[in-house]
mmCIF file of C-alpha atoms and ligand atoms in Angstrom:
data_model
loop_
_atom_site.group_PDB
_atom_site.id
_atom_site.type_symbol
_atom_site.label_atom_id
_atom_site.label_comp_id
_atom_site.label_asym_id
_atom_site.label_seq_id
_atom_site.Cartn_x
_atom_site.Cartn_y
_atom_site.Cartn_z
ATOM 1 C CA MET N 1 15.310 0.276 -7.950
ATOM 2 C CA ALA N 2 17.562 0.636 -4.949
ATOM 3 C CA GLY N 3 20.818 -1.253 -5.248
ATOM 4 C CA GLY N 4 21.249 -4.501 -3.342
ATOM 5 C CA SER N 5 23.973 -7.099 -3.563
ATOM 6 C CA LYS N 6 23.864 -10.597 -2.087
ATOM 7 C CA THR N 7 26.252 -9.641 0.695
ATOM 8 C CA GLY N 8 25.922 -5.890 1.241
ATOM 9 C CA ARG N 9 23.832 -4.364 3.999
ATOM 10 C CA ILE N 10 21.240 -1.871 2.838
ATOM 11 C CA GLU N 11 20.502 1.113 5.042
ATOM 12 C CA ALA N 12 16.784 1.817 5.387
ATOM 13 C CA THR N 13 14.622 4.057 7.548
ATOM 14 C CA LEU N 14 12.259 2.378 10.027
ATOM 15 C CA ILE N 15 9.293 4.271 11.513
ATOM 16 C CA PRO N 16 7.543 2.200 14.217
ATOM 17 C CA GLY N 17 4.538 4.581 14.237
ATOM 18 C CA ASP N 18 1.489 4.651 16.497
ATOM 19 C CA GLY N 19 -0.940 2.229 18.129
ATOM 20 C CA ILE N 20 -0.056 -1.354 17.218
ATOM 21 C CA GLY N 21 2.906 -0.032 15.160
ATOM 22 C CA PRO N 22 5.673 -0.697 17.710
ATOM 23 C CA GLU N 23 4.274 -4.183 18.441
ATOM 24 C CA ILE N 24 4.162 -5.337 14.823
ATOM 25 C CA VAL N 25 7.534 -3.691 14.083
ATOM 26 C CA GLU N 26 9.064 -5.693 16.936
ATOM 27 C CA ALA N 27 7.522 -8.852 15.468
ATOM 28 C CA MET N 28 8.856 -7.930 12.026
ATOM 29 C CA ASN N 29 12.361 -7.511 13.467
ATOM 30 C CA ILE N 30 12.272 -10.971 15.045
ATOM 31 C CA VAL N 31 11.383 -12.526 11.691
ATOM 32 C CA LEU N 32 13.788 -10.458 9.573
ATOM 33 C CA ASP N 33 16.678 -11.210 11.924
ATOM 34 C CA ALA N 34 15.980 -14.932 11.540
ATOM 35 C CA LEU N 35 15.763 -14.487 7.773
ATOM 36 C CA GLY N 36 19.148 -12.770 7.578
ATOM 37 C CA SER N 37 17.659 -9.604 6.121
ATOM 38 C CA PRO N 38 20.070 -7.155 4.491
ATOM 39 C CA PHE N 39 18.385 -4.098 6.026
ATOM 40 C CA LEU N 40 20.285 -1.919 8.456
ATOM 41 C CA TRP N 41 17.584 0.138 10.175
ATOM 42 C CA ASP N 42 17.829 3.809 10.945
ATOM 43 C CA VAL N 43 14.929 4.089 13.425
ATOM 44 C CA GLN N 44 13.032 7.393 13.202
ATOM 45 C CA GLN N 45 9.830 8.805 14.626
ATOM 46 C CA GLY N 46 6.562 9.712 12.961
ATOM 47 C CA GLY N 47 2.909 10.287 13.883
ATOM 48 C CA LEU N 48 1.555 10.947 17.375
ATOM 49 C CA ALA N 49 4.701 9.465 18.889
ATOM 50 C CA ALA N 50 6.742 12.160 17.156
ATOM 51 C CA ILE N 51 4.383 14.986 18.206
ATOM 52 C CA GLU N 52 4.922 14.101 21.836
ATOM 53 C CA THR N 53 8.701 14.396 21.565
ATOM 54 C CA THR N 54 9.287 16.930 18.761
ATOM 55 C CA GLY N 55 5.956 18.725 18.240
ATOM 56 C CA ASP N 56 5.853 17.636 14.594
ATOM 57 C CA PRO N 57 4.213 14.421 13.324
ATOM 58 C CA LEU N 58 6.821 14.294 10.552
ATOM 59 C CA PRO N 59 10.093 15.562 12.086
ATOM 60 C CA GLN N 60 12.940 16.902 9.959
ATOM 61 C CA ALA N 61 15.239 14.070 11.141
ATOM 62 C CA THR N 62 12.818 11.511 9.710
ATOM 63 C CA LEU N 63 12.653 13.315 6.369
ATOM 64 C CA ASP N 64 16.457 13.641 6.288
ATOM 65 C CA SER N 65 16.849 9.937 6.982
ATOM 66 C CA ILE N 66 14.530 8.927 4.119
ATOM 67 C CA ARG N 67 16.219 11.434 1.822
ATOM 68 C CA ARG N 68 19.504 9.666 2.565
ATOM 69 C CA THR N 69 18.395 6.016 2.527
ATOM 70 C CA ARG N 70 15.681 6.414 -0.157
ATOM 71 C CA LEU N 71 14.062 3.392 1.421
ATOM 72 C CA ALA N 72 11.676 3.141 4.368
ATOM 73 C CA LEU N 73 9.384 0.746 6.178
ATOM 74 C CA LYS N 74 6.732 2.382 8.277
ATOM 75 C CA GLY N 75 4.234 1.279 10.867
ATOM 76 C CA PRO N 76 0.765 2.881 10.822
ATOM 77 C CA LEU N 77 0.416 6.510 11.846
ATOM 78 C CA THR N 78 -2.646 7.892 13.593
ATOM 79 C CA THR N 79 -4.302 10.770 11.714
ATOM 80 C CA PRO N 80 -7.042 12.848 13.337
ATOM 81 C CA VAL N 81 -10.315 12.814 11.350
ATOM 82 C CA GLY N 82 -11.623 16.180 10.117
ATOM 83 C CA GLY N 83 -9.503 18.866 11.870
ATOM 84 C CA GLY N 84 -5.986 18.475 13.250
ATOM 85 C CA PHE N 85 -2.752 18.011 11.316
ATOM 86 C CA ARG N 86 -2.631 16.936 7.693
ATOM 87 C CA SER N 87 -2.121 13.219 7.072
ATOM 88 C CA VAL N 88 1.560 12.343 7.477
ATOM 89 C CA ASN N 89 1.096 9.605 4.898
ATOM 90 C CA VAL N 90 -0.041 12.156 2.318
ATOM 91 C CA ARG N 91 2.876 14.472 3.226
ATOM 92 C CA LEU N 92 5.372 11.634 2.772
ATOM 93 C CA ARG N 93 3.925 10.778 -0.637
ATOM 94 C CA GLU N 94 4.129 14.408 -1.718
ATOM 95 C CA THR N 95 7.600 15.087 -0.298
ATOM 96 C CA PHE N 96 9.173 12.093 -2.035
ATOM 97 C CA HIS N 97 6.894 12.133 -5.123
ATOM 98 C CA LEU N 98 5.724 8.587 -4.394
ATOM 99 C CA TYR N 99 3.386 8.486 -7.361
ATOM 100 C CA ALA N 100 2.643 4.759 -7.422
ATOM 101 C CA ASN N 101 0.883 2.852 -4.671
ATOM 102 C CA ILE N 102 1.022 -0.916 -5.220
ATOM 103 C CA ARG N 103 -1.352 -3.054 -3.193
ATOM 104 C CA PRO N 104 -1.236 -6.783 -3.913
ATOM 105 C CA VAL N 105 -3.871 -9.048 -2.359
ATOM 106 C CA ARG N 106 -3.279 -12.781 -2.303
ATOM 107 C CA THR N 107 -5.148 -15.542 -0.441
ATOM 108 C CA ILE N 108 -3.096 -16.622 2.561
ATOM 109 C CA VAL N 109 -5.731 -18.430 4.565
ATOM 110 C CA PRO N 110 -7.788 -20.759 2.344
ATOM 111 C CA GLY N 111 -11.399 -21.482 3.175
ATOM 112 C CA GLY N 112 -12.516 -17.891 3.563
ATOM 113 C CA ARG N 113 -15.245 -16.291 1.468
ATOM 114 C CA TYR N 114 -12.982 -16.391 -1.610
ATOM 115 C CA ASP N 115 -10.137 -18.745 -2.474
ATOM 116 C CA ASP N 116 -7.234 -18.318 -4.882
ATOM 117 C CA ILE N 117 -7.311 -14.536 -4.944
ATOM 118 C CA ASP N 118 -4.217 -13.050 -6.557
ATOM 119 C CA LEU N 119 -4.801 -9.442 -7.606
ATOM 120 C CA VAL N 120 -2.787 -6.242 -7.656
ATOM 121 C CA LEU N 121 -4.212 -2.765 -7.365
ATOM 122 C CA ILE N 122 -2.052 0.096 -8.599
ATOM 123 C CA ARG N 123 -3.257 3.448 -7.350
ATOM 124 C CA GLU N 124 -2.191 6.909 -8.501
ATOM 125 C CA ASN N 125 -0.912 8.388 -5.267
ATOM 126 C CA LEU N 126 -0.454 12.145 -5.777
ATOM 127 C CA GLU N 127 -3.273 13.614 -7.843
ATOM 128 C CA GLY N 128 -7.075 13.615 -7.966
ATOM 129 C CA LEU N 129 -9.033 14.818 -4.949
ATOM 130 C CA TYR N 130 -6.088 14.185 -2.629
ATOM 131 C CA VAL N 131 -4.272 17.336 -3.746
ATOM 132 C CA GLY N 132 -6.183 18.927 -0.857
ATOM 133 C CA PHE N 133 -7.631 21.901 -2.752
ATOM 134 C CA GLU N 134 -10.642 22.161 -0.519
ATOM 135 C CA HIS N 135 -12.257 24.815 1.606
ATOM 136 C CA TYR N 136 -15.423 25.833 3.392
ATOM 137 C CA VAL N 137 -17.631 28.776 2.534
ATOM 138 C CA PRO N 138 -19.464 30.233 5.556
ATOM 139 C CA ILE N 139 -23.217 30.636 5.204
ATOM 140 C CA GLY N 140 -24.807 32.917 7.783
ATOM 141 C CA ASP N 141 -23.280 31.979 11.132
ATOM 142 C CA ASP N 142 -22.337 28.464 9.992
ATOM 143 C CA PRO N 143 -18.609 28.498 9.113
ATOM 144 C CA HIS N 144 -19.067 25.118 7.355
ATOM 145 C CA GLY N 145 -22.135 26.056 5.297
ATOM 146 C CA VAL N 146 -20.583 24.890 2.016
ATOM 147 C CA ALA N 147 -17.608 22.630 1.260
ATOM 148 C CA ILE N 148 -15.789 22.861 -2.070
ATOM 149 C CA ALA N 149 -13.064 20.558 -3.382
ATOM 150 C CA SER N 150 -11.179 20.461 -6.694
ATOM 151 C CA ALA N 151 -9.663 17.321 -8.157
ATOM 152 C CA VAL N 152 -6.564 17.626 -10.326
ATOM 153 C CA ASN N 153 -5.598 14.894 -12.780
ATOM 154 C CA THR N 154 -2.879 15.520 -15.354
ATOM 155 C CA LYS N 155 -2.062 13.672 -18.551
ATOM 156 C CA ALA N 156 1.555 13.435 -17.445
ATOM 157 C CA GLY N 157 0.548 11.953 -14.088
ATOM 158 C CA ALA N 158 -1.874 9.534 -15.729
ATOM 159 C CA ARG N 159 0.723 8.438 -18.289
ATOM 160 C CA ARG N 160 3.322 7.850 -15.555
ATOM 161 C CA ILE N 161 1.057 5.613 -13.430
ATOM 162 C CA LEU N 162 -0.448 3.788 -16.422
ATOM 163 C CA LYS N 163 2.993 3.000 -17.842
ATOM 164 C CA PHE N 164 4.009 1.872 -14.369
ATOM 165 C CA ALA N 165 1.019 -0.499 -14.237
ATOM 166 C CA PHE N 166 1.707 -2.028 -17.658
ATOM 167 C CA ASP N 167 5.427 -2.394 -16.909
ATOM 168 C CA TYR N 168 4.551 -3.981 -13.579
ATOM 169 C CA ALA N 169 2.288 -6.455 -15.402
ATOM 170 C CA LEU N 170 5.067 -7.326 -17.860
ATOM 171 C CA GLN N 171 7.721 -7.763 -15.180
ATOM 172 C CA ASN N 172 5.481 -9.864 -12.963
ATOM 173 C CA GLY N 173 4.064 -12.188 -15.603
ATOM 174 C CA ARG N 174 0.588 -10.713 -15.448
ATOM 175 C CA LYS N 175 -1.752 -10.830 -18.419
ATOM 176 C CA LYS N 176 -4.226 -7.974 -18.117
ATOM 177 C CA VAL N 177 -4.531 -4.414 -16.834
ATOM 178 C CA THR N 178 -7.997 -3.047 -16.053
ATOM 179 C CA VAL N 179 -8.252 0.755 -16.112
ATOM 180 C CA VAL N 180 -10.856 1.888 -13.560
ATOM 181 C CA HIS N 181 -12.548 5.292 -13.953
ATOM 182 C CA LYS N 182 -15.838 7.180 -13.820
ATOM 183 C CA ALA N 183 -15.588 8.709 -17.284
ATOM 184 C CA ASN N 184 -19.345 8.452 -17.860
ATOM 185 C CA VAL N 185 -20.021 11.169 -15.266
ATOM 186 C CA LEU N 186 -16.700 12.832 -14.369
ATOM 187 C CA LYS N 187 -15.967 13.171 -18.057
ATOM 188 C CA ALA N 188 -12.960 15.464 -17.826
ATOM 189 C CA VAL N 189 -11.319 14.700 -14.521
ATOM 190 C CA THR N 190 -11.458 10.919 -14.872
ATOM 191 C CA GLY N 191 -12.047 10.797 -18.640
ATOM 192 C CA ILE N 192 -8.470 11.989 -19.095
ATOM 193 C CA PHE N 193 -7.275 8.875 -17.229
ATOM 194 C CA LEU N 194 -9.155 6.501 -19.538
ATOM 195 C CA GLU N 195 -8.022 8.459 -22.599
ATOM 196 C CA VAL N 196 -4.356 8.101 -21.623
ATOM 197 C CA GLY N 197 -4.980 4.476 -20.606
ATOM 198 C CA ARG N 198 -6.100 3.586 -24.125
ATOM 199 C CA GLU N 199 -3.062 5.362 -25.551
ATOM 200 C CA VAL N 200 -0.537 3.659 -23.247
ATOM 201 C CA ALA N 201 -2.142 0.229 -23.791
ATOM 202 C CA LYS N 202 -1.236 0.401 -27.494
ATOM 203 C CA ASP N 203 2.479 0.215 -26.626
ATOM 204 C CA TYR N 204 1.864 -3.096 -24.855
ATOM 205 C CA GLU N 205 -0.459 -4.693 -27.415
ATOM 206 C CA GLY N 206 0.131 -8.421 -27.756
ATOM 207 C CA ARG N 207 1.996 -8.492 -24.445
ATOM 208 C CA VAL N 208 -0.467 -7.167 -21.853
ATOM 209 C CA ALA N 209 -4.221 -6.963 -22.479
ATOM 210 C CA MET N 210 -6.176 -3.894 -21.432
ATOM 211 C CA ASP N 211 -9.820 -3.400 -20.540
ATOM 212 C CA ASP N 212 -11.672 -0.801 -18.495
ATOM 213 C CA ARG N 213 -14.436 -0.585 -15.900
ATOM 214 C CA ILE N 214 -16.554 2.138 -14.378
ATOM 215 C CA VAL N 215 -15.635 2.229 -10.704
ATOM 216 C CA ASP N 216 -19.052 1.427 -9.219
ATOM 217 C CA ALA N 217 -19.593 -1.547 -11.543
ATOM 218 C CA CYS N 218 -16.016 -2.616 -10.816
ATOM 219 C CA ALA N 219 -16.737 -2.681 -7.074
ATOM 220 C CA MET N 220 -19.703 -4.984 -7.658
ATOM 221 C CA GLN N 221 -17.764 -7.246 -10.033
ATOM 222 C CA LEU N 222 -14.880 -7.531 -7.567
ATOM 223 C CA VAL N 223 -17.361 -8.959 -5.088
ATOM 224 C CA LEU N 224 -19.232 -11.218 -7.551
ATOM 225 C CA ASN N 225 -16.287 -12.545 -9.548
ATOM 226 C CA PRO N 226 -12.869 -11.217 -8.532
ATOM 227 C CA TRP N 227 -11.067 -13.887 -10.578
ATOM 228 C CA GLN N 228 -11.875 -12.039 -13.820
ATOM 229 C CA PHE N 229 -9.324 -9.356 -12.801
ATOM 230 C CA ASP N 230 -5.534 -9.368 -12.721
ATOM 231 C CA VAL N 231 -3.913 -5.904 -12.348
ATOM 232 C CA LEU N 232 -6.191 -2.910 -11.741
ATOM 233 C CA VAL N 233 -4.997 0.684 -12.134
ATOM 234 C CA THR N 234 -6.956 3.738 -11.069
ATOM 235 C CA THR N 235 -6.981 7.286 -9.755
ATOM 236 C CA ASN N 236 -6.260 8.193 -6.138
ATOM 237 C CA LEU N 237 -9.662 8.128 -4.397
ATOM 238 C CA PHE N 238 -11.023 5.122 -6.312
ATOM 239 C CA GLY N 239 -7.786 3.277 -5.557
ATOM 240 C CA ASP N 240 -8.035 4.072 -1.875
ATOM 241 C CA ILE N 241 -11.544 2.623 -1.704
ATOM 242 C CA LEU N 242 -11.082 -0.394 -3.999
ATOM 243 C CA SER N 243 -7.863 -1.481 -2.296
ATOM 244 C CA ASP N 244 -9.660 -1.791 1.044
ATOM 245 C CA LEU N 245 -12.467 -3.691 -0.688
ATOM 246 C CA MET N 246 -9.855 -6.017 -2.184
ATOM 247 C CA ALA N 247 -8.207 -6.517 1.213
ATOM 248 C CA GLY N 248 -11.631 -7.647 2.393
ATOM 249 C CA LEU N 249 -11.638 -10.397 -0.262
ATOM 250 C CA ILE N 250 -8.669 -12.089 1.435
ATOM 251 C CA GLY N 251 -9.901 -11.736 5.002
ATOM 252 C CA GLY N 252 -9.150 -8.198 5.999
ATOM 253 C CA LEU N 253 -6.640 -5.465 6.474
ATOM 254 C CA GLY N 254 -4.354 -7.558 8.680
ATOM 255 C CA LEU N 255 -3.086 -9.348 5.556
ATOM 256 C CA ALA N 256 -2.622 -6.533 3.025
ATOM 257 C CA PRO N 257 0.723 -4.808 2.356
ATOM 258 C CA GLY N 258 1.408 -1.720 0.279
ATOM 259 C CA ALA N 259 4.346 -0.077 -1.462
ATOM 260 C CA ASN N 260 4.653 3.624 -2.300
ATOM 261 C CA ILE N 261 7.109 4.046 -5.136
ATOM 262 C CA GLY N 262 8.664 7.184 -6.581
ATOM 263 C CA GLU N 263 11.783 8.113 -8.475
ATOM 264 C CA SER N 264 13.709 9.249 -5.409
ATOM 265 C CA ALA N 265 12.388 6.938 -2.679
ATOM 266 C CA ALA N 266 10.211 3.945 -1.865
ATOM 267 C CA ILE N 267 8.181 3.563 1.323
ATOM 268 C CA PHE N 268 6.600 0.272 2.360
ATOM 269 C CA GLU N 269 3.770 -0.205 4.850
ATOM 270 C CA ALA N 270 0.771 -2.251 5.907
ATOM 271 C CA VAL N 271 -2.521 -1.052 4.426
ATOM 272 C CA HIS N 272 -4.174 -1.066 7.865
ATOM 273 C CA GLY N 273 -4.048 1.742 10.413
ATOM 274 C CA SER N 274 -2.871 2.006 14.023
ATOM 275 C CA ALA N 275 -5.812 -0.091 15.350
ATOM 276 C CA PRO N 276 -6.238 1.860 18.617
ATOM 277 C CA ASP N 277 -8.895 -0.649 19.752
ATOM 278 C CA ILE N 278 -6.292 -3.411 20.163
ATOM 279 C CA ALA N 279 -3.100 -1.372 20.678
ATOM 280 C CA GLY N 280 -0.912 -2.437 23.599
ATOM 281 C CA LYS N 281 -2.645 -5.806 23.963
ATOM 282 C CA GLY N 282 -0.058 -7.820 22.059
ATOM 283 C CA VAL N 283 -2.662 -9.406 19.790
ATOM 284 C CA ALA N 284 -2.178 -7.568 16.467
ATOM 285 C CA ASN N 285 -1.493 -9.567 13.340
ATOM 286 C CA PRO N 286 1.966 -8.662 11.975
ATOM 287 C CA ILE N 287 1.433 -10.378 8.585
ATOM 288 C CA ALA N 288 0.641 -7.203 6.616
ATOM 289 C CA LEU N 289 3.822 -5.512 7.830
ATOM 290 C CA LEU N 290 5.830 -8.708 7.190
ATOM 291 C CA LEU N 291 4.464 -8.822 3.644
ATOM 292 C CA ALA N 292 5.383 -5.137 3.264
ATOM 293 C CA ALA N 293 8.934 -6.060 4.265
ATOM 294 C CA GLY N 294 8.675 -8.791 1.607
ATOM 295 C CA LEU N 295 7.781 -6.214 -1.050
ATOM 296 C CA MET N 296 10.766 -4.188 0.127
ATOM 297 C CA LEU N 297 13.040 -7.227 -0.306
ATOM 298 C CA ASP N 298 11.642 -7.676 -3.841
ATOM 299 C CA HIS N 299 12.331 -3.998 -4.500
ATOM 300 C CA VAL N 300 16.024 -4.269 -3.564
ATOM 301 C CA GLY N 301 16.478 -7.383 -5.675
ATOM 302 C CA ARG N 302 16.304 -9.964 -2.873
ATOM 303 C CA GLN N 303 13.400 -11.974 -4.303
ATOM 304 C CA ASP N 304 15.063 -15.071 -2.808
ATOM 305 C CA LEU N 305 14.558 -13.790 0.746
ATOM 306 C CA ALA N 306 11.091 -12.424 -0.048
ATOM 307 C CA ALA N 307 9.991 -15.857 -1.299
ATOM 308 C CA ARG N 308 11.345 -17.541 1.850
ATOM 309 C CA LEU N 309 9.527 -14.999 4.014
ATOM 310 C CA ARG N 310 6.201 -15.531 2.225
ATOM 311 C CA GLY N 311 6.652 -19.304 2.356
ATOM 312 C CA ALA N 312 7.327 -19.181 6.107
ATOM 313 C CA ILE N 313 4.201 -17.097 6.759
ATOM 314 C CA ASP N 314 2.156 -19.514 4.660
ATOM 315 C CA ARG N 315 3.435 -22.595 6.530
ATOM 316 C CA THR N 316 3.011 -20.988 9.955
ATOM 317 C CA VAL N 317 -0.615 -20.129 9.208
ATOM 318 C CA ASN N 318 -1.619 -23.223 7.220
ATOM 319 C CA VAL N 319 0.614 -26.093 8.391
ATOM 320 C CA ASP N 320 1.415 -25.125 11.986
ATOM 321 C CA LYS N 321 -2.039 -23.494 12.285
ATOM 322 C CA ILE N 322 -0.581 -20.706 14.390
ATOM 323 C CA ARG N 323 -2.708 -17.587 13.932
ATOM 324 C CA THR N 324 -3.550 -14.337 15.652
ATOM 325 C CA GLY N 325 -7.072 -13.542 16.857
ATOM 326 C CA ASP N 326 -8.229 -11.742 13.716
ATOM 327 C CA LEU N 327 -7.679 -15.031 11.831
ATOM 328 C CA GLY N 328 -9.538 -17.046 14.461
ATOM 329 C CA GLY N 329 -6.404 -18.150 16.321
ATOM 330 C CA THR N 330 -5.125 -17.519 19.820
ATOM 331 C CA ALA N 331 -1.458 -16.659 19.198
ATOM 332 C CA SER N 332 -0.064 -13.373 20.469
ATOM 333 C CA THR N 333 1.811 -11.083 18.097
ATOM 334 C CA HIS N 334 5.071 -12.234 19.642
ATOM 335 C CA ALA N 335 4.249 -15.956 19.558
ATOM 336 C CA PHE N 336 3.229 -15.696 15.915
ATOM 337 C CA ALA N 337 6.478 -13.894 15.037
ATOM 338 C CA ALA N 338 8.527 -16.500 16.880
ATOM 339 C CA ALA N 339 6.749 -19.255 14.934
ATOM 340 C CA VAL N 340 7.437 -17.577 11.579
ATOM 341 C CA ALA N 341 11.056 -17.015 12.620
ATOM 342 C CA LYS N 342 11.368 -20.769 13.220
ATOM 343 C CA ARG N 343 9.963 -21.474 9.740
ATOM 344 C CA VAL N 344 12.247 -19.132 7.778
HETATM 345 P P1 LIG Z 401 -7.447 0.387 11.317
HETATM 346 O O1 LIG Z 401 -6.910 -0.281 10.119
HETATM 347 O O2 LIG Z 401 -6.458 0.875 12.303
HETATM 348 O O3 LIG Z 401 -8.429 -0.618 12.082
HETATM 349 C C1 LIG Z 401 -9.613 -1.152 11.516
HETATM 350 C C2 LIG Z 401 -9.982 -2.464 12.232
HETATM 351 O O4 LIG Z 401 -9.064 -3.493 11.816
HETATM 352 C C3 LIG Z 401 -9.855 -2.374 13.755
HETATM 353 O O5 LIG Z 401 -10.881 -3.142 14.336
HETATM 354 C C4 LIG Z 401 -8.513 -2.987 14.032
HETATM 355 O O6 LIG Z 401 -8.412 -3.579 15.295
HETATM 356 C C5 LIG Z 401 -8.378 -4.021 12.925
HETATM 357 N N1 LIG Z 401 -6.964 -4.209 12.538
HETATM 358 C C6 LIG Z 401 -6.202 -3.360 11.813
HETATM 359 N N2 LIG Z 401 -4.957 -3.845 11.683
HETATM 360 C C7 LIG Z 401 -4.937 -5.016 12.331
HETATM 361 C C8 LIG Z 401 -3.918 -5.989 12.567
HETATM 362 N N3 LIG Z 401 -2.673 -5.850 12.094
HETATM 363 N N4 LIG Z 401 -4.231 -7.072 13.300
HETATM 364 C C9 LIG Z 401 -5.478 -7.251 13.787
HETATM 365 N N5 LIG Z 401 -6.469 -6.367 13.585
HETATM 366 C C10 LIG Z 401 -6.212 -5.270 12.893
HETATM 367 O O7 LIG Z 401 -8.384 1.567 10.806
HETATM 368 P P2 LIG Z 401 -9.041 2.762 11.622
HETATM 369 O O8 LIG Z 401 -9.521 2.291 12.946
HETATM 370 O O9 LIG Z 401 -9.993 3.350 10.670
HETATM 371 O O10 LIG Z 401 -7.895 3.823 11.833
HETATM 372 C C11 LIG Z 401 -7.128 3.982 13.030
HETATM 373 C C12 LIG Z 401 -6.075 5.060 12.823
HETATM 374 O O11 LIG Z 401 -5.115 4.626 11.854
HETATM 375 C C13 LIG Z 401 -6.630 6.383 12.297
HETATM 376 O O12 LIG Z 401 -5.980 7.428 12.980
HETATM 377 C C14 LIG Z 401 -6.258 6.379 10.835
HETATM 378 O O13 LIG Z 401 -6.090 7.670 10.333
HETATM 379 C C15 LIG Z 401 -4.930 5.638 10.862
HETATM 380 N N6 LIG Z 401 -4.589 4.985 9.587
HETATM 381 C C16 LIG Z 401 -3.279 5.015 9.220
HETATM 382 C C17 LIG Z 401 -2.847 4.373 8.081
HETATM 383 C C18 LIG Z 401 -1.399 4.384 7.759
HETATM 384 O O14 LIG Z 401 -0.595 4.914 8.512
HETATM 385 N N7 LIG Z 401 -0.991 3.827 6.643
HETATM 386 C C19 LIG Z 401 -3.781 3.670 7.189
HETATM 387 C C20 LIG Z 401 -5.150 3.662 7.674
HETATM 388 C C21 LIG Z 401 -5.520 4.316 8.834
HETATM 389 MG MG1 LIG Z 402 -6.983 3.947 2.710
#
């Protein structure tokens, strides 16, 4: 945990990012100023914006800033699909050993497909297929004739994330951790995760319950009856997929925040991307980034401010009925932020 006192300012790195990033970061600043946030931003570049000015999507100055502050809030970064540079998000996770990705999903707008959703997905963030051990083997004159990838899961990595999930459950008053895997088919590479899960669960017996699910069945059950779950913990790729599914349960990516936690730094972000289709139009929903700032306030021990922030978002959306287009409203990003600022 980063240190935070009731009066002290806390220096933190801010990366506005690409696409709708600068717009939702501006909205976030309006709200956090009104809230009296303790964060003192060191604004740094990342993503396409950084390539244009420095030639590197993750410039040294940005890395140095995070190394110093150990705390960052980032807007979405555009990553080319297939070729092009390696995902900046993955590089950040690796550089700062951000092994735990926490993605809470909570109903904010009642009356959607599902009500009263309150789930947390904890995703292993460094191992599995995302280690990037992949290559092509040319066949004849096709350079992409065969693609080969290796997944790497370690007992140490599994133990670290599983302990994190159970501790998270304890600290946040949660009752159950579901370990998600595919140990019936990927017996070694995901079996190891379940094996360690059963071991770790023993240390929490009587305090936090444990069960497990095979990932495909889990996906179906999340859609049929999400209320049976509480905290879910899983390997990198499954976590990536299930967390987007879970964001869908509460009405989409515009409402889902994420935290990337490691021993030497913590980086907070919205789960959604740079939304190039609506960038520059002033219509993006800033709630996910605001909730990410809320997780960051929790992280530095300012749960009081985080609770006020979440309450203000809730009242703006549900009492004032001020919403952006993705939630069926007509408010601009700026108008929505101004309304939340009034409520905090
Ligand atoms: P996306 O999340 O940017 O957009 C998907 C859909 O959701 C779009 O229709 C978009 O308009 C909408 N949407 C997303 N955020 C919204 C918001 N705050 N308010 C209203 N609508 C919103 O996903 P997409 O299009 O697959 O990716 C675009 C770029 O973002 C890609 O380059 C991708 O690599 C990058 N990306 C970056 C992430 C990050 O930096 N953490 C995470 C996911 C994608
Ligand atoms: Mg993803």
